[in-house]
């Protein structure tokens, strides 16, 4: 029961301070599940982040569900997901009321404009951490360029190009997985 309460309140904290959507929640989830509670390693976290990206639904909720499942099975999934969603429901109801009543008031507009760059910084930080792990299998700088996983970088570049050409996400993820499998097997490498 204690672990279920920890999961609920841990993800309620993430849900409470998660401004800007699912990607912005990743560094907060990372801080809770890796640094604070040590429920998983960075490699496991990146795997969960990847799976959360591929499965239907919001990435933050998917991550909460997967982490909860790993930590405490189905009850853990329910506790973590409920914790993640609860603050959002309360806050969105309150903000919807305030926004429609006071949304064009100067100080409110200033707060919203001030939050945007902070959200971008949160997303960028999570992106850098994940890129380090994906390209160099390291969690921290410095890294040596020559030690980078060239297949991972190739897939990253191709994915970026195909995103610019508006390739669908499902096709993109499936193609990347197949390409990664083929290239790593052909090179006799372990991803």
Coordinates of N, CA, C and O in Angstrom, one line a residue:
X1 N 0.8 -1.2 0.0 CA 0.0 0.0 0.0 C 0.9 1.3 0.0 O 0.5 2.2 -0.7
X2 N 2.0 1.2 0.7 CA 2.9 2.4 0.8 C 3.4 2.7 -0.6 O 3.5 3.9 -1.0
X3 N 3.8 1.7 -1.4 CA 4.4 2.0 -2.7 C 3.3 2.6 -3.6 O 3.6 3.4 -4.4
X4 N 2.1 2.2 -3.4 CA 1.0 2.8 -4.3 C 0.8 4.2 -3.9 O 0.6 5.1 -4.8
X5 N 0.9 4.6 -2.7 CA 0.8 6.0 -2.3 C 2.0 6.8 -2.8 O 1.8 7.9 -3.2
X6 N 3.2 6.2 -2.7 CA 4.3 6.9 -3.2 C 4.2 7.1 -4.7 O 4.5 8.2 -5.2
X7 N 3.7 6.1 -5.5 CA 3.5 6.3 -6.9 C 2.4 7.4 -7.2 O 2.6 8.2 -8.0
X8 N 1.3 7.3 -6.4 CA 0.3 8.3 -6.6 C 0.8 9.7 -6.4 O 0.7 10.6 -7.2
X9 N 1.4 10.0 -5.2 CA 1.9 11.3 -4.9 C 3.1 11.8 -5.7 O 3.2 12.9 -6.1
X10 N 3.9 10.8 -6.1 CA 5.1 11.1 -7.0 C 4.6 11.6 -8.3 O 5.0 12.7 -8.8
X11 N 3.6 10.9 -8.9 CA 3.1 11.3 -10.2 C 2.1 12.5 -10.1 O 1.9 13.2 -11.1
X12 N 1.5 12.7 -9.0 CA 0.7 13.8 -8.7 C 1.6 15.1 -8.7 O 1.2 16.1 -9.3
X13 N 2.7 15.0 -8.1 CA 3.7 16.1 -8.1 C 4.1 16.4 -9.6 O 4.2 17.6 -10.0
X14 N 4.4 15.4 -10.3 CA 4.8 15.6 -11.8 C 3.6 16.2 -12.5 O 3.8 17.2 -13.2
X15 N 2.4 15.7 -12.3 CA 1.2 16.2 -12.9 C 1.0 17.7 -12.6 O 0.5 18.5 -13.4
X16 N 1.3 18.0 -11.3 CA 1.0 19.4 -10.8 C 2.0 20.4 -11.4 O 1.6 21.5 -11.8
X17 N 3.2 20.0 -11.6 CA 4.2 20.9 -12.1 C 4.5 20.7 -13.6 O 5.4 21.4 -14.1
X18 N 3.8 19.8 -14.3 CA 4.1 19.6 -15.7 C 3.3 20.6 -16.5 O 2.1 20.5 -16.7
X19 N 4.1 21.6 -17.0 CA 3.5 22.7 -17.8 C 4.1 22.5 -19.2 O 5.3 22.5 -19.4
X20 N 3.2 22.4 -20.2 CA 3.6 22.3 -21.6 C 3.5 21.0 -22.2 O 3.9 20.8 -23.4
X21 N 2.8 20.0 -21.6 CA 2.6 18.8 -22.3 C 3.5 17.6 -21.9 O 4.3 17.8 -21.0
X22 N 3.3 16.5 -22.5 CA 4.0 15.3 -22.2 C 5.5 15.3 -22.2 O 6.1 14.8 -21.3
X23 N 6.1 16.0 -23.2 CA 7.5 16.0 -23.3 C 8.1 16.8 -22.2 O 9.2 16.5 -21.7
X24 N 7.4 17.8 -21.7 CA 7.9 18.6 -20.6 C 7.8 17.8 -19.3 O 8.5 18.1 -18.3
X25 N 7.0 16.8 -19.3 CA 6.9 16.0 -18.1 C 8.1 15.0 -17.9 O 8.4 14.5 -16.8
X26 N 8.8 14.7 -19.0 CA 9.8 13.7 -18.9 C 10.9 14.0 -17.9 O 11.3 13.2 -17.2
X27 N 11.5 15.3 -17.9 CA 12.5 15.5 -16.9 C 12.0 15.4 -15.5 O 12.7 15.0 -14.6
X28 N 10.7 15.8 -15.3 CA 10.1 15.6 -13.9 C 10.0 14.2 -13.5 O 10.2 13.8 -12.4
X29 N 9.5 13.4 -14.5 CA 9.3 11.9 -14.2 C 10.7 11.3 -14.0 O 10.9 10.5 -13.1
X30 N 11.7 11.7 -14.8 CA 13.1 11.2 -14.6 C 13.6 11.6 -13.2 O 14.2 10.7 -12.6
X31 N 13.4 12.8 -12.7 CA 13.8 13.1 -11.4 C 13.2 12.3 -10.3 O 13.8 11.9 -9.4
X32 N 11.9 12.0 -10.5 CA 11.2 11.2 -9.5 C 11.6 9.7 -9.5 O 11.9 9.1 -8.5
X33 N 11.6 9.1 -10.7 CA 11.7 7.6 -10.8 C 13.2 7.2 -10.8 O 13.5 6.1 -10.4
X34 N 14.1 8.1 -11.2 CA 15.5 7.7 -11.3 C 16.3 8.3 -10.1 O 16.9 7.5 -9.3
X35 N 16.2 9.6 -9.9 CA 17.0 10.2 -8.9 C 16.4 10.1 -7.5 O 17.1 9.7 -6.5
X36 N 15.1 10.3 -7.3 CA 14.5 10.3 -6.0 C 14.3 8.9 -5.5 O 14.7 8.5 -4.4
X37 N 13.5 8.1 -6.2 CA 13.1 6.8 -5.7 C 14.0 5.6 -6.2 O 13.9 4.5 -5.7
X38 N 14.7 5.9 -7.3 CA 15.6 4.8 -7.9 C 14.8 3.6 -8.2 O 15.2 2.5 -8.0
X39 N 13.6 3.8 -8.8 CA 12.7 2.7 -9.3 C 13.2 2.1 -10.6 O 12.9 1.0 -10.9
X40 N 14.1 2.9 -11.3 CA 14.6 2.3 -12.6 C 15.9 3.0 -12.9 O 16.2 4.1 -12.4
X41 N 16.6 2.5 -13.9 CA 17.8 3.1 -14.4 C 17.5 4.0 -15.5 O 16.4 4.0 -16.1
X42 N 18.5 4.8 -16.0 CA 18.3 5.7 -17.1 C 18.0 4.9 -18.4 O 17.2 5.3 -19.2
X43 N 18.7 3.7 -18.6 CA 18.4 2.9 -19.7 C 16.9 2.5 -19.7 O 16.2 2.5 -20.8
X44 N 16.4 2.0 -18.6 CA 15.0 1.6 -18.5 C 14.1 2.8 -18.7 O 13.1 2.6 -19.4
X45 N 14.5 3.9 -18.2 CA 13.6 5.1 -18.4 C 13.5 5.5 -19.9 O 12.5 5.8 -20.4
X46 N 14.7 5.4 -20.6 CA 14.7 5.8 -22.1 C 13.8 4.7 -22.8 O 13.0 5.1 -23.7
X47 N 13.9 3.5 -22.4 CA 13.0 2.4 -23.0 C 11.6 2.8 -22.8 O 10.7 2.7 -23.7
X48 N 11.2 3.1 -21.5 CA 9.8 3.5 -21.2 C 9.4 4.7 -22.0 O 8.3 4.8 -22.5
X49 N 10.3 5.7 -22.1 CA 10.0 6.9 -22.9 C 9.7 6.5 -24.3 O 8.8 7.0 -24.9
X50 N 10.5 5.6 -24.9 CA 10.3 5.2 -26.3 C 9.0 4.5 -26.4 O 8.2 4.8 -27.4
X51 N 8.7 3.6 -25.5 CA 7.4 2.8 -25.6 C 6.3 3.8 -25.5 O 5.2 3.7 -26.1
X52 N 6.4 4.7 -24.5 CA 5.3 5.7 -24.3 C 5.1 6.5 -25.5 O 3.9 6.9 -25.8
X53 N 6.1 6.8 -26.3 CA 6.0 7.6 -27.5 C 5.2 6.8 -28.6 O 4.5 7.3 -29.4
X54 N 5.4 5.4 -28.6 CA 4.9 4.6 -29.7 C 3.4 4.2 -29.4 O 2.7 3.8 -30.3
X55 N 3.0 4.2 -28.1 CA 1.7 3.7 -27.8 C 0.7 4.8 -27.9 O 1.0 6.0 -27.7
X56 N -0.6 4.5 -28.1 CA -1.6 5.5 -28.2 C -1.8 6.2 -26.9 O -1.6 5.6 -25.8
X57 N -2.1 7.5 -27.0 CA -2.4 8.3 -25.8 C -1.3 9.3 -25.5 O -0.2 9.2 -26.1
X58 N -1.5 10.1 -24.5 CA -0.5 11.1 -24.1 C 0.7 10.5 -23.5 O 0.6 9.5 -22.7
X59 N 1.9 11.0 -23.9 CA 3.1 10.4 -23.5 C 3.3 10.4 -22.0 O 3.9 9.4 -21.4
X60 N 3.0 11.5 -21.3 CA 3.1 11.5 -19.8 C 2.3 10.5 -19.1 O 2.8 9.8 -18.2
X61 N 1.1 10.3 -19.6 CA 0.2 9.3 -19.0 C 0.7 7.9 -19.3 O 0.7 7.1 -18.4
X62 N 1.1 7.7 -20.5 CA 1.7 6.4 -20.8 C 2.9 6.1 -20.0 O 3.1 5.0 -19.5
X63 N 3.8 7.1 -19.8 CA 5.0 6.8 -19.0 C 4.6 6.5 -17.6 O 5.2 5.6 -16.9
X64 N 3.6 7.2 -17.0 CA 3.2 7.0 -15.6 C 2.6 5.6 -15.5 O 2.9 4.8 -14.6
X65 N 1.9 5.1 -16.5 CA 1.3 3.8 -16.5 C 2.4 2.7 -16.6 O 2.4 1.8 -15.8
X66 N 3.3 2.9 -17.5 CA 4.4 1.9 -17.6 C 5.3 1.9 -16.3 O 5.7 0.8 -15.9
X67 N 5.6 3.1 -15.8 CA 6.5 3.1 -14.6 C 5.7 2.4 -13.4 O 6.3 1.6 -12.7
X68 N 4.4 2.8 -13.3 CA 3.6 2.1 -12.2 C 3.6 0.6 -12.3 O 3.6 -0.1 -11.4
X69 N 3.4 0.2 -13.6 CA 3.4 -1.3 -13.8 C 4.7 -1.9 -13.5 O 4.7 -3.0 -12.8
X70 N 5.8 -1.3 -13.8 CA 7.1 -1.9 -13.5 C 7.3 -1.9 -12.0 O 7.8 -2.9 -11.4
X71 N 6.9 -0.9 -11.3 CA 7.1 -0.8 -9.8 C 6.2 -1.7 -9.0 O 6.6 -2.3 -8.1
X72 N 4.9 -1.7 -9.4 CA 3.9 -2.4 -8.5 C 2.8 -3.1 -9.3 O 1.7 -3.2 -8.8
X73 N 3.0 -3.5 -10.6 CA 2.0 -4.2 -11.3 C 0.8 -3.3 -11.7 O 0.9 -2.1 -11.8
X74 N -0.3 -4.0 -11.9 CA -1.5 -3.2 -12.3 C -1.9 -2.2 -11.3 O -2.3 -1.1 -11.7
X75 N -1.9 -2.5 -10.0 CA -2.3 -1.5 -9.0 C -1.4 -0.3 -9.1 O -1.8 0.9 -8.9
X76 N -0.1 -0.5 -9.4 CA 0.9 0.5 -9.5 C 0.6 1.4 -10.7 O 0.7 2.6 -10.7
X77 N 0.2 0.8 -11.8 CA -0.2 1.5 -13.0 C -1.4 2.4 -12.7 O -1.4 3.6 -13.2
X78 N -2.4 1.9 -12.0 CA -3.6 2.7 -11.7 C -3.2 3.8 -10.8 O -3.6 5.0 -11.0
X79 N -2.4 3.6 -9.8 CA -2.0 4.6 -8.8 C -1.2 5.7 -9.5 O -1.5 6.9 -9.3
X80 N -0.2 5.3 -10.3 CA 0.6 6.3 -11.0 C -0.2 7.2 -12.0 O 0.0 8.4 -12.1
X81 N -1.0 6.5 -12.8 CA -1.8 7.2 -13.8 C -2.8 8.1 -13.1 O -3.0 9.3 -13.6
X82 N -3.5 7.6 -12.1 CA -4.4 8.5 -11.4 C -3.7 9.7 -10.8 O -4.2 10.8 -10.8
X83 N -2.5 9.5 -10.2 CA -1.8 10.6 -9.6 C -1.4 11.6 -10.7 O -1.5 12.8 -10.5
X84 N -1.0 11.1 -11.9 CA -0.6 12.0 -12.9 C -1.8 12.9 -13.4 O -1.6 14.1 -13.7
X85 N -2.9 12.3 -13.5 CA -4.1 12.9 -14.1 C -4.8 13.9 -13.1 O -5.3 14.9 -13.5
X86 N -4.8 13.5 -11.9 CA -5.6 14.2 -10.9 C -5.4 15.7 -10.8 O -6.3 16.5 -10.9
X87 N -4.1 16.2 -10.7 CA -3.9 17.6 -10.6 C -4.3 18.3 -11.9 O -4.8 19.4 -11.9
X88 N -4.1 17.6 -13.0 CA -4.4 18.3 -14.3 C -5.9 18.5 -14.4 O -6.3 19.6 -14.9
X89 N -6.7 17.6 -14.0 CA -8.2 17.7 -14.1 C -8.6 18.9 -13.2 O -9.4 19.8 -13.7
X90 N -8.1 19.0 -12.0 CA -8.5 20.1 -11.1 C -8.0 21.4 -11.7 O -8.7 22.4 -11.7
X91 N -6.7 21.5 -12.1 CA -6.1 22.7 -12.6 C -6.8 23.2 -13.9 O -7.1 24.4 -14.1
X92 N -7.1 22.2 -14.8 CA -7.7 22.6 -16.1 C -9.1 23.2 -15.8 O -9.5 24.2 -16.5
X93 N -9.9 22.6 -14.9 CA -11.2 23.1 -14.6 C -11.1 24.5 -14.1 O -11.8 25.4 -14.5
X94 N -10.2 24.8 -13.2 CA -10.0 26.1 -12.6 C -9.5 27.1 -13.7 O -10.0 28.2 -13.8
X95 N -8.5 26.7 -14.4 CA -7.9 27.6 -15.5 C -8.9 27.9 -16.6 O -8.9 29.0 -17.1
X96 N -9.7 26.9 -16.9 CA -10.7 27.2 -18.0 C -11.7 28.3 -17.5 O -12.0 29.2 -18.3
X97 N -12.1 28.2 -16.3 CA -13.0 29.2 -15.8 C -12.3 30.6 -15.8 O -12.8 31.6 -16.2
X98 N -11.0 30.6 -15.2 CA -10.3 31.9 -15.2 C -9.9 32.4 -16.5 O -10.0 33.7 -16.8
X99 N -9.5 31.6 -17.5 CA -9.1 32.0 -18.8 C -10.3 32.7 -19.5 O -10.1 33.7 -20.1
X100 N -11.4 32.0 -19.5 CA -12.6 32.6 -20.2 C -13.1 33.8 -19.5 O -13.7 34.7 -20.2
X101 N -12.8 34.0 -18.3 CA -13.3 35.2 -17.6 C -12.2 36.3 -17.6 O -12.6 37.5 -17.8
X102 N -10.9 36.0 -17.5 CA -9.9 37.0 -17.4 C -8.7 36.8 -18.4 O -7.7 37.4 -18.2
X103 N -8.8 36.0 -19.4 CA -7.7 35.6 -20.3 C -7.0 36.8 -21.0 O -5.9 36.6 -21.4
X104 N -7.7 37.8 -21.3 CA -7.1 39.0 -22.0 C -6.6 40.1 -21.1 O -6.1 41.1 -21.5
X105 N -6.6 39.8 -19.8 CA -6.0 40.7 -18.8 C -4.5 40.7 -18.9 O -3.9 39.6 -18.9
X106 N -3.9 41.8 -18.9 CA -2.4 42.0 -19.0 C -1.6 41.0 -18.2 O -0.7 40.3 -18.7
X107 N -1.7 41.0 -16.9 CA -0.9 40.1 -16.0 C -1.1 38.6 -16.4 O -0.1 37.9 -16.4
X108 N -2.3 38.2 -16.7 CA -2.5 36.8 -17.1 C -1.8 36.5 -18.4 O -1.1 35.5 -18.5
X109 N -1.9 37.4 -19.3 CA -1.2 37.2 -20.6 C 0.3 37.2 -20.4 O 1.0 36.4 -21.0
X110 N 0.8 38.0 -19.5 CA 2.3 38.0 -19.2 C 2.7 36.7 -18.6 O 3.8 36.2 -18.9
X111 N 1.9 36.1 -17.7 CA 2.3 34.9 -17.1 C 2.3 33.8 -18.1 O 3.3 33.0 -18.2
X112 N 1.3 33.7 -19.0 CA 1.3 32.7 -20.1 C 2.5 32.9 -21.0 O 3.1 31.9 -21.4
X113 N 2.8 34.1 -21.4 CA 4.0 34.3 -22.3 C 5.3 34.0 -21.6 O 6.2 33.6 -22.2
X114 N 5.4 34.2 -20.3 CA 6.6 33.8 -19.5 C 6.8 32.4 -19.4 O 7.9 31.9 -19.3
X115 N 5.7 31.6 -19.4 CA 5.8 30.1 -19.2 C 6.3 29.5 -20.5 O 7.0 28.4 -20.4
X116 N 6.1 30.0 -21.6 CA 6.5 29.4 -22.9 C 8.0 29.1 -23.0 O 8.3 28.0 -23.3
X117 N 8.9 30.0 -22.7 CA 10.3 29.7 -22.8 C 10.7 28.7 -21.8 O 11.6 27.9 -22.1
X118 N 10.1 28.7 -20.6 CA 10.4 27.7 -19.6 C 10.1 26.3 -20.1 O 10.8 25.3 -19.9
X119 N 9.0 26.2 -20.8 CA 8.5 24.9 -21.3 C 9.5 24.4 -22.4 O 9.9 23.2 -22.4
X120 N 9.9 25.3 -23.2 CA 10.9 24.9 -24.3 C 12.2 24.4 -23.6 O 12.8 23.5 -24.0
X121 N 12.7 25.1 -22.5 CA 13.9 24.7 -21.8 C 13.7 23.3 -21.2 O 14.6 22.4 -21.3
X122 N 12.6 23.0 -20.7 CA 12.3 21.6 -20.1 C 12.4 20.6 -21.2 O 13.0 19.5 -21.0
X123 N 11.7 20.9 -22.3 CA 11.7 19.9 -23.4 C 13.2 19.7 -24.0 O 13.6 18.6 -24.2
X124 N 13.9 20.8 -24.1 CA 15.3 20.7 -24.6 C 16.2 19.9 -23.7 O 17.0 19.1 -24.2
X125 N 16.0 20.1 -22.4 CA 16.8 19.4 -21.4 C 16.6 17.9 -21.6 O 17.5 17.1 -21.6
X126 N 15.3 17.5 -21.6 CA 15.0 16.1 -21.8 C 15.5 15.5 -23.1 O 16.1 14.4 -23.1
X127 N 15.4 16.3 -24.2 CA 16.0 15.9 -25.4 C 17.5 15.7 -25.4 O 17.9 14.7 -26.0
X128 N 18.2 16.6 -24.8 CA 19.7 16.4 -24.7 C 20.0 15.1 -23.9 O 20.9 14.4 -24.4
X129 N 19.3 14.9 -22.8 CA 19.6 13.7 -22.0 C 19.4 12.4 -22.8 O 20.2 11.5 -22.8
X130 N 18.3 12.4 -23.6 CA 17.9 11.2 -24.3 C 18.9 11.1 -25.5 O 19.3 10.0 -25.9
X131 N 19.3 12.2 -26.2 CA 20.3 12.1 -27.3 C 21.6 11.6 -26.8 O 22.2 10.8 -27.5
X132 N 22.1 12.0 -25.6 CA 23.3 11.5 -25.1 C 23.3 9.9 -25.0 O 24.2 9.2 -25.3
X133 N 22.1 9.5 -24.4 CA 22.0 8.0 -24.2 C 21.8 7.3 -25.6 O 22.4 6.3 -25.8
X134 N 21.1 7.9 -26.5 CA 20.8 7.3 -27.8 C 22.1 7.2 -28.7 O 22.4 6.2 -29.3
X135 N 22.9 8.3 -28.7 CA 24.0 8.4 -29.6 C 25.3 7.9 -28.9 O 26.2 7.4 -29.6
X136 N 25.5 8.1 -27.6 CA 26.8 7.7 -27.0 C 26.6 6.7 -25.8 O 27.6 6.3 -25.2
X137 N 25.4 6.3 -25.5 CA 25.1 5.4 -24.4 C 25.7 5.9 -23.1 O 26.2 5.2 -22.3
X138 N 25.6 7.2 -22.9 CA 26.1 7.9 -21.7 C 25.0 8.8 -21.2 O 24.2 9.3 -22.0
X139 N 25.1 9.0 -19.9 CA 24.0 9.9 -19.3 C 24.5 11.3 -19.1 O 23.7 12.2 -18.8
X140 N 25.8 11.6 -19.2 CA 26.4 12.9 -19.0 C 27.5 13.3 -20.0 O 28.1 12.4 -20.6
X141 N 27.6 14.6 -20.1 CA 28.7 15.1 -20.9 C 30.0 14.9 -20.1 O 30.0 14.8 -18.9
X142 N 31.2 14.9 -20.6 CA 31.5 15.0 -22.1 C 31.4 13.7 -22.8 O 31.5 12.6 -22.2
X143 N 31.3 13.8 -24.1 CA 31.3 12.6 -24.9 C 32.3 12.8 -26.0 O 32.7 13.9 -26.4
X144 N 32.8 11.7 -26.6 CA 33.7 11.8 -27.7 C 33.0 11.5 -29.0 O 32.3 10.5 -29.1
X145 N 33.1 12.5 -30.0 CA 32.3 12.4 -31.2 C 32.6 11.0 -31.9 O 31.7 10.4 -32.4
X146 N 33.8 10.6 -31.9 CA 34.2 9.3 -32.6 C 33.5 8.1 -32.0 O 33.4 7.1 -32.6
X147 N 33.1 8.2 -30.8 CA 32.5 7.0 -30.1 C 31.0 7.0 -30.3 O 30.3 6.1 -29.7
X148 N 30.4 7.9 -31.1 CA 29.0 7.9 -31.3 C 28.5 6.7 -32.0 O 29.2 6.1 -32.9
X149 N 27.3 6.3 -31.8 CA 26.7 5.2 -32.5 C 26.2 5.7 -33.8 O 25.2 6.5 -33.9
X150 N 27.0 5.4 -34.9 CA 26.7 6.0 -36.2 C 25.4 5.5 -36.8 O 24.7 6.3 -37.5
X151 N 24.9 4.3 -36.5 CA 23.6 3.9 -36.9 C 22.5 4.7 -36.3 O 21.6 5.1 -37.0
X152 N 22.6 5.0 -35.0 CA 21.6 5.8 -34.3 C 21.6 7.2 -34.9 O 20.5 7.7 -35.1
X153 N 22.7 7.7 -35.2 CA 22.8 9.1 -35.8 C 22.2 9.1 -37.2 O 21.4 10.0 -37.6
X154 N 22.5 8.0 -38.0 CA 21.9 7.9 -39.3 C 20.4 7.8 -39.2 O 19.7 8.5 -40.0
X155 N 19.9 7.0 -38.3 CA 18.4 6.9 -38.2 C 17.8 8.2 -37.7 O 16.7 8.6 -38.2
X156 N 18.5 8.9 -36.8 CA 18.0 10.2 -36.4 C 17.9 11.2 -37.5 O 16.9 11.9 -37.7
X157 N 19.0 11.3 -38.4 CA 19.0 12.2 -39.5 C 17.9 11.8 -40.5 O 17.1 12.7 -41.0
X158 N 17.7 10.5 -40.8 CA 16.7 10.1 -41.8 C 15.3 10.4 -41.2 O 14.4 10.9 -41.9
X159 N 15.1 10.2 -39.9 CA 13.8 10.5 -39.3 C 13.5 11.9 -39.3 O 12.4 12.3 -39.6
X160 N 14.5 12.8 -39.1 CA 14.3 14.2 -39.1 C 13.9 14.7 -40.5 O 13.0 15.5 -40.7
X161 N 14.6 14.2 -41.5 CA 14.2 14.5 -42.9 C 12.8 14.1 -43.2 O 12.0 14.8 -43.8
X162 N 12.5 12.8 -42.8 CA 11.1 12.3 -43.1 C 10.0 13.1 -42.4 O 8.9 13.3 -42.8
X163 N 10.4 13.6 -41.2 CA 9.4 14.4 -40.4 C 9.2 15.7 -41.2 O 8.0 16.2 -41.2
X164 N 10.2 16.3 -41.7 CA 10.1 17.5 -42.5 C 9.2 17.3 -43.7 O 8.5 18.2 -44.2
X165 N 9.2 16.1 -44.3 CA 8.5 15.7 -45.4 C 7.1 15.2 -45.1 O 6.3 14.7 -45.9
X166 N 6.7 15.3 -43.8 CA 5.4 15.0 -43.3 C 5.1 13.5 -43.3 O 3.9 13.1 -43.5
X167 N 6.0 12.7 -43.1 CA 5.8 11.2 -43.1 C 5.0 11.0 -41.8 O 5.3 11.5 -40.7
X168 N 4.0 10.1 -41.8 CA 3.2 9.8 -40.6 C 4.0 9.2 -39.5 O 5.0 8.4 -39.7
X169 N 3.7 9.5 -38.3 CA 4.4 9.0 -37.1 C 4.5 7.5 -37.0 O 5.5 6.9 -36.7
X170 N 3.4 6.8 -37.3 CA 3.4 5.4 -37.2 C 4.3 4.8 -38.2 O 5.1 3.9 -37.9
X171 N 4.2 5.2 -39.4 CA 5.1 4.7 -40.5 C 6.6 5.0 -40.1 O 7.5 4.2 -40.3
X172 N 6.8 6.2 -39.6 CA 8.1 6.6 -39.2 C 8.7 5.7 -38.1 O 9.9 5.3 -38.2
X173 N 8.0 5.5 -37.1 CA 8.5 4.7 -36.0 C 8.7 3.2 -36.4 O 9.7 2.6 -36.1
X174 N 7.7 2.7 -37.2 CA 7.9 1.3 -37.7 C 9.1 1.2 -38.6 O 9.9 0.2 -38.5
X175 N 9.2 2.1 -39.5 CA 10.4 2.1 -40.4 C 11.7 2.2 -39.7 O 12.7 1.5 -40.0
X176 N 11.7 3.1 -38.7 CA 13.0 3.3 -37.9 C 13.3 2.0 -37.1 O 14.5 1.6 -37.1
X177 N 12.3 1.3 -36.6 CA 12.6 0.1 -35.9 C 13.1 -1.0 -36.8 O 14.1 -1.7 -36.5
X178 N 12.5 -1.1 -38.0 CA 12.9 -2.1 -38.9 C 14.3 -1.8 -39.4 O 15.2 -2.7 -39.5
X179 N 14.6 -0.5 -39.8 CA 15.9 -0.1 -40.3 C 16.9 -0.4 -39.2 O 18.0 -0.9 -39.5
X180 N 16.6 0.0 -38.0 CA 17.6 -0.3 -36.9 C 17.9 -1.7 -36.7 O 19.1 -2.1 -36.6
X181 N 16.9 -2.6 -36.8 CA 17.1 -4.0 -36.7 C 18.0 -4.5 -37.8 O 19.0 -5.2 -37.6
X182 N 17.7 -4.1 -39.0 CA 18.4 -4.6 -40.2 C 19.9 -4.1 -40.1 O 20.8 -4.9 -40.3
X183 N 20.1 -2.8 -39.8 CA 21.4 -2.3 -39.8 C 22.3 -2.9 -38.7 O 23.5 -3.2 -38.8
X184 N 21.7 -3.0 -37.5 CA 22.5 -3.5 -36.3 C 22.8 -5.0 -36.6 O 23.9 -5.5 -36.3
X185 N 21.9 -5.8 -37.2 CA 22.1 -7.2 -37.5 C 23.2 -7.3 -38.6 O 24.1 -8.1 -38.5
X186 N 23.1 -6.5 -39.6 CA 24.0 -6.5 -40.7 C 25.4 -6.1 -40.2 O 26.4 -6.7 -40.7
X187 N 25.5 -5.2 -39.3 CA 26.8 -4.8 -38.8 C 27.4 -5.7 -37.7 O 28.5 -5.5 -37.2
X188 N 26.5 -6.7 -37.3 CA 26.9 -7.5 -36.2 C 27.1 -6.8 -34.9 O 27.8 -7.2 -34.0
X189 N 26.3 -5.7 -34.8 CA 26.4 -4.9 -33.6 C 25.2 -5.1 -32.6 O 24.2 -5.5 -33.1
X190 N 25.5 -4.9 -31.4 CA 24.4 -4.9 -30.4 C 23.9 -3.5 -30.1 O 24.8 -2.7 -29.8
X191 N 22.6 -3.2 -30.4 CA 22.1 -1.8 -30.1 C 22.3 -1.4 -28.7 O 22.4 -2.2 -27.8

